[in-house]
PDB file of C-alpha atoms in Angstrom:
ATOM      1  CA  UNK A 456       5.333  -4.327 -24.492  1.00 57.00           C
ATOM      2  CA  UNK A 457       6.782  -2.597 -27.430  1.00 70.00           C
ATOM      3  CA  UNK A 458       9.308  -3.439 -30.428  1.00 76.00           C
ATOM      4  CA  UNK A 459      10.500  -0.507 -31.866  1.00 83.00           C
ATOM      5  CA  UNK A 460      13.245  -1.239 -34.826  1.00 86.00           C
ATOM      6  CA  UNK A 461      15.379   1.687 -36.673  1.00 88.00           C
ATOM      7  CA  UNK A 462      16.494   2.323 -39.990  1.00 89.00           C
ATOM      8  CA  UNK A 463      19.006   4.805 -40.869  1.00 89.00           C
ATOM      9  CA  UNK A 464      18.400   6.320 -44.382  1.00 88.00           C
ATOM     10  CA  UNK A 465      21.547   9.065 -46.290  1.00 88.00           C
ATOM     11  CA  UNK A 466      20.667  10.693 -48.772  1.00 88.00           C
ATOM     12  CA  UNK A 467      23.997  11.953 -50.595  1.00 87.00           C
ATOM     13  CA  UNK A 468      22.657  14.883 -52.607  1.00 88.00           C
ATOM     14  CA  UNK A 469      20.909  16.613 -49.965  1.00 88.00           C
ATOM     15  CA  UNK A 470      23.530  15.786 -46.914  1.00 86.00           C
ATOM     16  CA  UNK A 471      20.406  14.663 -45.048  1.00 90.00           C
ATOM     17  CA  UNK A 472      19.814  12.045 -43.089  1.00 89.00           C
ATOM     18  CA  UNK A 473      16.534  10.349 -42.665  1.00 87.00           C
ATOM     19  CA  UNK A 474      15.470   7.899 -39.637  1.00 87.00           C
ATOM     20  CA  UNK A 475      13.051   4.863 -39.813  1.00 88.00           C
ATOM     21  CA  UNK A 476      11.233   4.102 -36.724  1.00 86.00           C
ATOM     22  CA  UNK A 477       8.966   1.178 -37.090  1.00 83.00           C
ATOM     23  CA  UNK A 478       7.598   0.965 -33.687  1.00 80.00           C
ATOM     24  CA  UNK A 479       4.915  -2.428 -33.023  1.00 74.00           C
ATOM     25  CA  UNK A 480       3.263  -3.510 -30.314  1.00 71.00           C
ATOM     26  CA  UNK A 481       4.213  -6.708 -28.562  1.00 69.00           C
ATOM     27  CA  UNK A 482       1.688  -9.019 -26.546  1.00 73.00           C
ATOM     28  CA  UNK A 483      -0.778  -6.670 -24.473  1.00 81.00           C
ATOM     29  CA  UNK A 484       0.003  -7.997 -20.808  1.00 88.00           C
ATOM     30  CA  UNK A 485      -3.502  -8.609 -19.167  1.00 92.00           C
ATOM     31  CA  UNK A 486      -4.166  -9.804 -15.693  1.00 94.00           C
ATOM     32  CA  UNK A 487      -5.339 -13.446 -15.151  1.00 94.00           C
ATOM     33  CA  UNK A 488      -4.817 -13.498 -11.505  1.00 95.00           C
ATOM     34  CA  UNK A 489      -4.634 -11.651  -8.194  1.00 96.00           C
ATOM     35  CA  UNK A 490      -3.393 -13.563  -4.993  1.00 96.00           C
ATOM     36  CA  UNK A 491      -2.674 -11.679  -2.042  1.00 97.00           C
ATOM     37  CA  UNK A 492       0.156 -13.411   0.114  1.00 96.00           C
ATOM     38  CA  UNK A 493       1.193 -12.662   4.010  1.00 94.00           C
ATOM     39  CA  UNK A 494      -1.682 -11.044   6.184  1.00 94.00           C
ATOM     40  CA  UNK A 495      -2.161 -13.652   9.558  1.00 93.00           C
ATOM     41  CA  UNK A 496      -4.710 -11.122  10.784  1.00 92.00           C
ATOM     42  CA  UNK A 497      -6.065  -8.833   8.074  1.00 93.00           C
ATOM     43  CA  UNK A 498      -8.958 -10.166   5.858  1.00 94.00           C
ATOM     44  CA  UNK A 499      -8.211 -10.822   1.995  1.00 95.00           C
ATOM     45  CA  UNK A 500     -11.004  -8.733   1.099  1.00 95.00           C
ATOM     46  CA  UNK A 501     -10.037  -5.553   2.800  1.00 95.00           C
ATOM     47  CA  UNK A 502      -6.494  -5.727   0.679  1.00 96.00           C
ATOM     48  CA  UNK A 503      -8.632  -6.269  -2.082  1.00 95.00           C
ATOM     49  CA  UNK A 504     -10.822  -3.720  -1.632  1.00 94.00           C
ATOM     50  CA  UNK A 505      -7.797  -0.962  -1.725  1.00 95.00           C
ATOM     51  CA  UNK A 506      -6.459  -2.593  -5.140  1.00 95.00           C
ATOM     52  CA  UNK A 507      -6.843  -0.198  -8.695  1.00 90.00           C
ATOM     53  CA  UNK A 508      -7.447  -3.019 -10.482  1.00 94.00           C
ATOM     54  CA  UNK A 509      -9.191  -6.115 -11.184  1.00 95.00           C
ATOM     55  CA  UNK A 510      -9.196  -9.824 -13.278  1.00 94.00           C
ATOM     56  CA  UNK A 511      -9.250  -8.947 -16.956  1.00 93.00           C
ATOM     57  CA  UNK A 512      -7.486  -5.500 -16.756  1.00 94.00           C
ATOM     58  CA  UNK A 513      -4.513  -4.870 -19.090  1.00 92.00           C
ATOM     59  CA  UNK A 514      -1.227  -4.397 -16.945  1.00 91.00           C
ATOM     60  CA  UNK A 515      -1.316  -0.096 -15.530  1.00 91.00           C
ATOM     61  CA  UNK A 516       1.688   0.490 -13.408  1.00 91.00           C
ATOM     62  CA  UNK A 517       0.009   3.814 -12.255  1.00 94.00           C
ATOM     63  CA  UNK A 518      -3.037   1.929 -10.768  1.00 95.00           C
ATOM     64  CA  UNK A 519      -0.595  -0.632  -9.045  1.00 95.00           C
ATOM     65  CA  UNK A 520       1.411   1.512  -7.760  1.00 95.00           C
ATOM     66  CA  UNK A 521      -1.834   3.536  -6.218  1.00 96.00           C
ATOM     67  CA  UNK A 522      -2.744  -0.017  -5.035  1.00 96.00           C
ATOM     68  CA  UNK A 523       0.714  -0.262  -2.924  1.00 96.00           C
ATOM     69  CA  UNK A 524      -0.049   3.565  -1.579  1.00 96.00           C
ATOM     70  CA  UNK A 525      -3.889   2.930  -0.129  1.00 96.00           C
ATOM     71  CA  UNK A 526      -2.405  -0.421   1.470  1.00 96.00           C
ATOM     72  CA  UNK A 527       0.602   1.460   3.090  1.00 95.00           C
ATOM     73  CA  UNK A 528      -2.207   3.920   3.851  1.00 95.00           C
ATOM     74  CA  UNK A 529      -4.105   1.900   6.428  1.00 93.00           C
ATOM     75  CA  UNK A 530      -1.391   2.174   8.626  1.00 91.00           C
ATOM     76  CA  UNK A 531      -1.263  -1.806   9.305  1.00 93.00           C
ATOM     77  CA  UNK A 532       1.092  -2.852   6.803  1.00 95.00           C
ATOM     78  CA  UNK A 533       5.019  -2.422   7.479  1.00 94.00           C
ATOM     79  CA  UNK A 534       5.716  -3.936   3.883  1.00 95.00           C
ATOM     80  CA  UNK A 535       3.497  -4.503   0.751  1.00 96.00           C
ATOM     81  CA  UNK A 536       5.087  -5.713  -2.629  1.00 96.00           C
ATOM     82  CA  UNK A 537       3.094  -6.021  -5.433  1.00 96.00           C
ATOM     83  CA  UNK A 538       4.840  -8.479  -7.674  1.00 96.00           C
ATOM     84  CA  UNK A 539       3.858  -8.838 -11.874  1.00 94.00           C
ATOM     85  CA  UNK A 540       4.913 -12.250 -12.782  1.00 94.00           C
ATOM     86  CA  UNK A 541       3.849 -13.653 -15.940  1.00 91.00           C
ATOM     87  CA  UNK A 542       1.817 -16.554 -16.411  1.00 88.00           C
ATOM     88  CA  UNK A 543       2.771 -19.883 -18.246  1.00 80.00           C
ATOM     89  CA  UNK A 544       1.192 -19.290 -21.576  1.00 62.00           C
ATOM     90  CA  UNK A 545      -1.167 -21.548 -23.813  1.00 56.00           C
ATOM     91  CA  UNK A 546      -2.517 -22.185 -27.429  1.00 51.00           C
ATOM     92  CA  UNK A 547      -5.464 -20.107 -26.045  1.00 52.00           C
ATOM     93  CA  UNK A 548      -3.344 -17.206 -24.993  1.00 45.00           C
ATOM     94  CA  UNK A 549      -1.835 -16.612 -28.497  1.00 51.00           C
ATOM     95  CA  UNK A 550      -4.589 -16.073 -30.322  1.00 52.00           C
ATOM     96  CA  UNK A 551      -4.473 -13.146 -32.277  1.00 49.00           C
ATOM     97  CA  UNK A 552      -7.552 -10.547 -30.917  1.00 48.00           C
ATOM     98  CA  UNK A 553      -9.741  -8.434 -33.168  1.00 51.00           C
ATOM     99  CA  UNK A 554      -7.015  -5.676 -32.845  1.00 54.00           C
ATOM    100  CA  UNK A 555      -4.405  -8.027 -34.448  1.00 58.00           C
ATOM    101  CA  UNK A 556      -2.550  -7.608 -30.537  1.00 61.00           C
ATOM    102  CA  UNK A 557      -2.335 -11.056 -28.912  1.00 73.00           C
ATOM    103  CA  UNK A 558      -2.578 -11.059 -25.241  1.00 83.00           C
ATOM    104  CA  UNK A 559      -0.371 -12.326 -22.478  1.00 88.00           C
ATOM    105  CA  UNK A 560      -1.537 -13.185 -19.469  1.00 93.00           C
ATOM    106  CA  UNK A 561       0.227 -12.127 -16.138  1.00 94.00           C
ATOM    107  CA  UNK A 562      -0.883 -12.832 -12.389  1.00 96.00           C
ATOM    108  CA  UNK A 563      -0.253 -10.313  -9.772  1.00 96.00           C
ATOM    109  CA  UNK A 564       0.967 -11.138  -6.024  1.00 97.00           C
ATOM    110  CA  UNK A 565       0.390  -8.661  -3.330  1.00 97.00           C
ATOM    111  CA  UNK A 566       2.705  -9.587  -0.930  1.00 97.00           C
ATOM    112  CA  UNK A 567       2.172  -7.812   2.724  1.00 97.00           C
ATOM    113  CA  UNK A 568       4.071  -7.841   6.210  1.00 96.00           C
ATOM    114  CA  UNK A 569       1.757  -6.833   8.892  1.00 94.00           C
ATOM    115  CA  UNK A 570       2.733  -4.354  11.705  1.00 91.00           C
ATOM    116  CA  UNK A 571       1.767  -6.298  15.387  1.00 88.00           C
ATOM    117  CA  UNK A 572      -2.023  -5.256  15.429  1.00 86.00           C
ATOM    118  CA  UNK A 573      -1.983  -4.153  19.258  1.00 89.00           C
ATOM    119  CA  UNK A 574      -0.282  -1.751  20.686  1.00 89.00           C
ATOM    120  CA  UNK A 575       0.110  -1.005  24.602  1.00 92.00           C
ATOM    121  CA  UNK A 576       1.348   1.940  25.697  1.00 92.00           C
ATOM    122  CA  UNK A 577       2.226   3.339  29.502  1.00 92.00           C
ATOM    123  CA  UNK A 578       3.807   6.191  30.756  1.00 93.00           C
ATOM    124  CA  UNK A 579       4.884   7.982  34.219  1.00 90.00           C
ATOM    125  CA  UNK A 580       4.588  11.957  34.114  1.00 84.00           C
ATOM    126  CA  UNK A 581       5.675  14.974  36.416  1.00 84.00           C
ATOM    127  CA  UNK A 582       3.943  18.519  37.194  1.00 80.00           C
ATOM    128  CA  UNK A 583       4.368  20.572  39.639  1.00 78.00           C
ATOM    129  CA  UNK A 584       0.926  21.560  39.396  1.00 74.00           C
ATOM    130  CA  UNK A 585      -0.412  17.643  39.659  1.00 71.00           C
ATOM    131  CA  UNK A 586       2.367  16.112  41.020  1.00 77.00           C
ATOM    132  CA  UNK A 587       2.657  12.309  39.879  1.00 84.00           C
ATOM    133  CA  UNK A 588       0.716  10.804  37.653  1.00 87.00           C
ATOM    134  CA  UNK A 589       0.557   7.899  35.395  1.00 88.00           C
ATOM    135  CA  UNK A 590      -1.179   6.985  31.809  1.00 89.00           C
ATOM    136  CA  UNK A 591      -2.010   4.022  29.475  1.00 92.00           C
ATOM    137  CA  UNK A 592      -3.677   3.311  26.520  1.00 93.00           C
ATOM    138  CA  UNK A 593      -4.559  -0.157  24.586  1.00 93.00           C
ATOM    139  CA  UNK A 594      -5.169  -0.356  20.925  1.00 92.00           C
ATOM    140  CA  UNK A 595      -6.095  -2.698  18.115  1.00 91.00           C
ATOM    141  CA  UNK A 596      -5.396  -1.041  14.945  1.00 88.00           C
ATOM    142  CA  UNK A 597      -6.619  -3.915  13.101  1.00 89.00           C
ATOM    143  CA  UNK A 598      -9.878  -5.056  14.569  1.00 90.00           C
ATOM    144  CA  UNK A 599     -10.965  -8.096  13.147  1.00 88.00           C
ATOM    145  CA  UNK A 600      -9.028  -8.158  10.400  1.00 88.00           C
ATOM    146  CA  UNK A 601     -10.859  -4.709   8.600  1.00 89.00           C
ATOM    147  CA  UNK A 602      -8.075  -2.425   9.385  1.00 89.00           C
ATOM    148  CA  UNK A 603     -10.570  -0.606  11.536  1.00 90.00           C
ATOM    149  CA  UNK A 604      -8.895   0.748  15.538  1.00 89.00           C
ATOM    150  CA  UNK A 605     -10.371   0.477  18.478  1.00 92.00           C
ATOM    151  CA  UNK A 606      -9.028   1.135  21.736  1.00 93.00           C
ATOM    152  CA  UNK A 607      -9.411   2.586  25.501  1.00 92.00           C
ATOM    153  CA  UNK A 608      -7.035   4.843  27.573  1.00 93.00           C
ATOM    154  CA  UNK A 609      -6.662   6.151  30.736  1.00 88.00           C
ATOM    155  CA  UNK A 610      -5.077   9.081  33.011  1.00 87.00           C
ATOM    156  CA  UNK A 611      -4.751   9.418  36.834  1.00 86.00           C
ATOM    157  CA  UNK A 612      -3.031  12.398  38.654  1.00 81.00           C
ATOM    158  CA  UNK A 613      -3.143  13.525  42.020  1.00 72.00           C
ATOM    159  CA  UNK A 614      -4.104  17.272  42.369  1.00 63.00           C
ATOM    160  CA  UNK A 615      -2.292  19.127  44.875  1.00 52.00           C
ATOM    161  CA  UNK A 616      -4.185  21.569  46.735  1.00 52.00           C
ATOM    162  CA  UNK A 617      -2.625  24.481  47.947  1.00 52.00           C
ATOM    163  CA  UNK A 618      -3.355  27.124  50.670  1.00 52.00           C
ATOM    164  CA  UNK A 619      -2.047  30.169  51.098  1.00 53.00           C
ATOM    165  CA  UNK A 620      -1.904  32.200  54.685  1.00 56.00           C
ATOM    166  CA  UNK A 621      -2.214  35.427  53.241  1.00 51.00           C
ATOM    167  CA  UNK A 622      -5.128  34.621  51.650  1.00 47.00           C
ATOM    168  CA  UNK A 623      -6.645  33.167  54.917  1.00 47.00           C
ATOM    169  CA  UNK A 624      -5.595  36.644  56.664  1.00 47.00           C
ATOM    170  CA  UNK A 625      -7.232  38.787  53.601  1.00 47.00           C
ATOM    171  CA  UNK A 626     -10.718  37.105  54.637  1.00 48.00           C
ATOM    172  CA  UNK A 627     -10.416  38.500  58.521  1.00 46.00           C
TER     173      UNK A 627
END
């Protein structure tokens, strides 16, 4: 957070102009709190694990928004918010630290919308070379909660054998 005020100076003589910035940091917003809000099936400590930051950090919109790309990364969130919301603040928060920059304390929410962890899929197929067949697969993209997959599949067509009279009058 930063207060920048500006003073316009003319000097007549010279036809110049000269500009006052005094620019002064605010409170330095520091995190106080991380709660992570919305996974039914994922464990807290794998969203944790993919956050850039941690308890006592100063605020670093870079790092969260790295945190929102390695969660949208796993492939098992359809929505992740990562909310800054600052906290009440105390006698204890306003004291002035040794760089003269008092701190503010904010708490972050994650907020995530899981995708549906399994996924079943089927399908019919055509070839003239295998005729009919049919195919299905079953996958957990978010086994136990670790946003590891495991799954099985399967695939069944018929092979059509086929014989040719010349080639049975080539052998003779």
């Amino acid at each position: 957070d930063v207060r920048i005020l500006s003073q316009i100076i003319p000097d007549e003589q010279t036809g110049r102009v000269d500009l006052l910035l005094d620019i002064s940091e605010n409170q330095k917003g520091i995190i106080s709190n991380i709660l992570v809000s919305g996974n039914r099936h994922t464990n807290e400590n794998t969203i944790r694990r993919e956050l850039e930051f941690k308890i006592g950090d100063t605020i670093d919109y870079l790092s969260i928004n790295e945190a929102r790309k390695n969660l949208y990364d796993l492939g098992i969130f359809e929505y992740v918010d990562i909310e800054i919301v600052p906290e009440e603040e105390d006698e204890k928060n306003n004291q002035m630290q040794p760089d003269d920059i008092p701190e503010k304390p904010f708490r972050i929410v994650v907020n995530v919308y899981e995708n549906h962890p399994y996924q079943f899929r089927y399908g019919l197929e055509y070839s003239t070379e295998t005729s009919f067949g049919i195919s299905g697969e079953l996958k957990d993209v978010n086994n136990r909660g670790s946003a590891h997959l495991i799954g099985t599949g399967f695939r069944y067509n018929r092979c059509l054998l086929y014989t040719s009279d010349a080639a049975d009058e080539e052998d003779s």
